[in-house]
């Protein structure tokens, strides 16, 4: 679960001659009803069906914290956009489980609200990835770059969704994560700070990972693969990105509405003072800061006090291809760290993948069944007779 090598979101093939690519289809999965019902069922179990002890809550918090950190650490070193987004989907589920494990009203509400927010921004990210995949014909970050100018709508939507999943205010991901943080603090335990640090550190790593994505896909010079991209996708593909990115803003600034309309009634928890930040004034201050930064940038841009020349090395002009910085290697150094080197190596080989273990066990069992069912009538009669004997023994013993 924590080190899933091949996720359910991954589809290897894409028909470039058609308008349908795998990343577009993957956008439906973060908001799939079965996934949402799984988290909601966990909430109902903890609030209605059973009364969980603090020990069971601690187990859930440990699972959530480990999921957050393990999945995001694997996501940071991925070079395939779909695989990177898929691992981040696993990491975000960790926040939901962590919030539910606090067994506090604000923590549980935060975990459920994060489920809703995740379905919004992760669907937006997959749609943006599908648009990039359609135009550039690749998902490899090393082969992308410089698409912000030709795909401004996709770039803006992806940037907003990336900031939302990283928990940057005033977006919706920040509010639900902030509620989870408060739920962890309200547990009042001596070890709560460990889970708080893990959750916040996971958000920092998520932001770092998406800095790599934004740079590799949209910023910097174009690669050989993206040189032929002259325009973005049509309005039909842009429209859902715009709606989802706007929802990231609306559900972040006016978070009271989705909380009172969807979250709190759904779990039967009375609305109590949540201790959240004042979103509207804070958003206004953020906008003022951005406008001030833009003004300073424009003033510096039009003040040509320095001579601008082409980049060169040793008197030679820097070639576009050799001078291109590849953003995919931003965090490759962590693979060589002493404590993480063996873990990353084992994960890459699938040794830490429980799905692989279960698959091998299933294949072994299937092989045994194939050996047993060989088509010989005498074998079938023998198994039938053995079954009758076993049933007879059971009836005699428990009569």
PDB file of N, CA and C in Angstrom, residues 72 74-78 84 88 141 166 203-215 330-331:
ATOM      1  N   UNK A  72       4.918  10.259  -0.615  1.00  0.00           N
ATOM      2  CA  UNK A  72       5.451  11.496  -1.181  1.00  0.00           C
ATOM      3  C   UNK A  72       6.950  11.374  -1.438  1.00  0.00           C
ATOM      4  N   UNK A  74       8.418   8.661  -2.461  1.00  0.00           N
ATOM      5  CA  UNK A  74       8.516   7.938  -3.734  1.00  0.00           C
ATOM      6  C   UNK A  74       8.113   8.843  -4.893  1.00  0.00           C
ATOM      7  N   UNK A  75       7.104   9.685  -4.676  1.00  0.00           N
ATOM      8  CA  UNK A  75       6.635  10.572  -5.748  1.00  0.00           C
ATOM      9  C   UNK A  75       7.705  11.578  -6.165  1.00  0.00           C
ATOM     10  N   UNK A  76       8.511  12.033  -5.219  1.00  0.00           N
ATOM     11  CA  UNK A  76       9.502  13.075  -5.512  1.00  0.00           C
ATOM     12  C   UNK A  76      10.504  12.660  -6.583  1.00  0.00           C
ATOM     13  N   UNK A  77      10.824  11.382  -6.663  1.00  0.00           N
ATOM     14  CA  UNK A  77      11.884  10.936  -7.575  1.00  0.00           C
ATOM     15  C   UNK A  77      11.324  10.336  -8.861  1.00  0.00           C
ATOM     16  N   UNK A  78      10.005  10.453  -9.083  1.00  0.00           N
ATOM     17  CA  UNK A  78       9.420   9.916 -10.305  1.00  0.00           C
ATOM     18  C   UNK A  78       9.670  10.856 -11.481  1.00  0.00           C
ATOM     19  N   UNK A  84       3.911  10.017 -10.987  1.00  0.00           N
ATOM     20  CA  UNK A  84       4.105  10.993  -9.917  1.00  0.00           C
ATOM     21  C   UNK A  84       2.767  11.406  -9.304  1.00  0.00           C
ATOM     22  N   UNK A  88       1.159  10.703  -5.413  1.00  0.00           N
ATOM     23  CA  UNK A  88       0.630  11.792  -4.604  1.00  0.00           C
ATOM     24  C   UNK A  88      -0.810  11.514  -4.187  1.00  0.00           C
ATOM     25  N   UNK A 141       8.852  13.715 -17.830  1.00  0.00           N
ATOM     26  CA  UNK A 141       9.168  15.098 -17.476  1.00  0.00           C
ATOM     27  C   UNK A 141      10.435  15.580 -18.161  1.00  0.00           C
ATOM     28  N   UNK A 166      -0.586  21.119  -2.262  1.00  0.00           N
ATOM     29  CA  UNK A 166       0.553  21.378  -1.372  1.00  0.00           C
ATOM     30  C   UNK A 166       0.145  22.089  -0.093  1.00  0.00           C
ATOM     31  N   UNK A 203       3.555  17.984   3.534  1.00  0.00           N
ATOM     32  CA  UNK A 203       3.104  19.108   2.696  1.00  0.00           C
ATOM     33  C   UNK A 203       4.284  19.826   2.055  1.00  0.00           C
ATOM     34  N   UNK A 204       5.367  19.999   2.809  1.00  0.00           N
ATOM     35  CA  UNK A 204       6.556  20.652   2.265  1.00  0.00           C
ATOM     36  C   UNK A 204       7.153  19.833   1.126  1.00  0.00           C
ATOM     37  N   UNK A 205       7.212  18.517   1.293  1.00  0.00           N
ATOM     38  CA  UNK A 205       7.732  17.651   0.225  1.00  0.00           C
ATOM     39  C   UNK A 205       6.812  17.650  -0.980  1.00  0.00           C
ATOM     40  N   UNK A 206       5.511  17.735  -0.732  1.00  0.00           N
ATOM     41  CA  UNK A 206       4.568  17.815  -1.851  1.00  0.00           C
ATOM     42  C   UNK A 206       4.794  19.079  -2.665  1.00  0.00           C
ATOM     43  N   UNK A 207       4.977  20.199  -1.977  1.00  0.00           N
ATOM     44  CA  UNK A 207       5.257  21.459  -2.672  1.00  0.00           C
ATOM     45  C   UNK A 207       6.552  21.359  -3.461  1.00  0.00           C
ATOM     46  N   UNK A 208       7.582  20.777  -2.859  1.00  0.00           N
ATOM     47  CA  UNK A 208       8.854  20.615  -3.565  1.00  0.00           C
ATOM     48  C   UNK A 208       8.688  19.756  -4.809  1.00  0.00           C
ATOM     49  N   UNK A 209       7.899  18.695  -4.695  1.00  0.00           N
ATOM     50  CA  UNK A 209       7.677  17.799  -5.827  1.00  0.00           C
ATOM     51  C   UNK A 209       6.970  18.509  -6.967  1.00  0.00           C
ATOM     52  N   UNK A 210       5.989  19.342  -6.639  1.00  0.00           N
ATOM     53  CA  UNK A 210       5.239  20.023  -7.696  1.00  0.00           C
ATOM     54  C   UNK A 210       5.995  21.230  -8.248  1.00  0.00           C
ATOM     55  N   UNK A 211       6.960  21.746  -7.517  1.00  0.00           N
ATOM     56  CA  UNK A 211       7.863  22.734  -8.114  1.00  0.00           C
ATOM     57  C   UNK A 211       8.621  22.083  -9.267  1.00  0.00           C
ATOM     58  N   UNK A 212       9.043  20.851  -9.060  1.00  0.00           N
ATOM     59  CA  UNK A 212       9.712  20.107 -10.128  1.00  0.00           C
ATOM     60  C   UNK A 212       8.779  19.902 -11.312  1.00  0.00           C
ATOM     61  N   UNK A 213       7.517  19.572 -11.040  1.00  0.00           N
ATOM     62  CA  UNK A 213       6.549  19.338 -12.117  1.00  0.00           C
ATOM     63  C   UNK A 213       6.304  20.613 -12.915  1.00  0.00           C
ATOM     64  N   UNK A 214       6.023  21.708 -12.217  1.00  0.00           N
ATOM     65  CA  UNK A 214       5.729  22.969 -12.904  1.00  0.00           C
ATOM     66  C   UNK A 214       6.910  23.421 -13.741  1.00  0.00           C
ATOM     67  N   UNK A 215       8.116  23.311 -13.178  1.00  0.00           N
ATOM     68  CA  UNK A 215       9.296  23.722 -13.942  1.00  0.00           C
ATOM     69  C   UNK A 215       9.523  22.808 -15.136  1.00  0.00           C
ATOM     70  N   UNK A 330      15.998  17.288  -9.901  1.00  0.00           N
ATOM     71  CA  UNK A 330      16.046  18.176  -8.743  1.00  0.00           C
ATOM     72  C   UNK A 330      16.305  17.422  -7.452  1.00  0.00           C
ATOM     73  N   UNK A 331      15.680  16.261  -7.286  1.00  0.00           N
ATOM     74  CA  UNK A 331      15.755  15.558  -5.999  1.00  0.00           C
ATOM     75  C   UNK A 331      16.345  14.161  -6.129  1.00  0.00           C
TER      76      UNK A 331
END
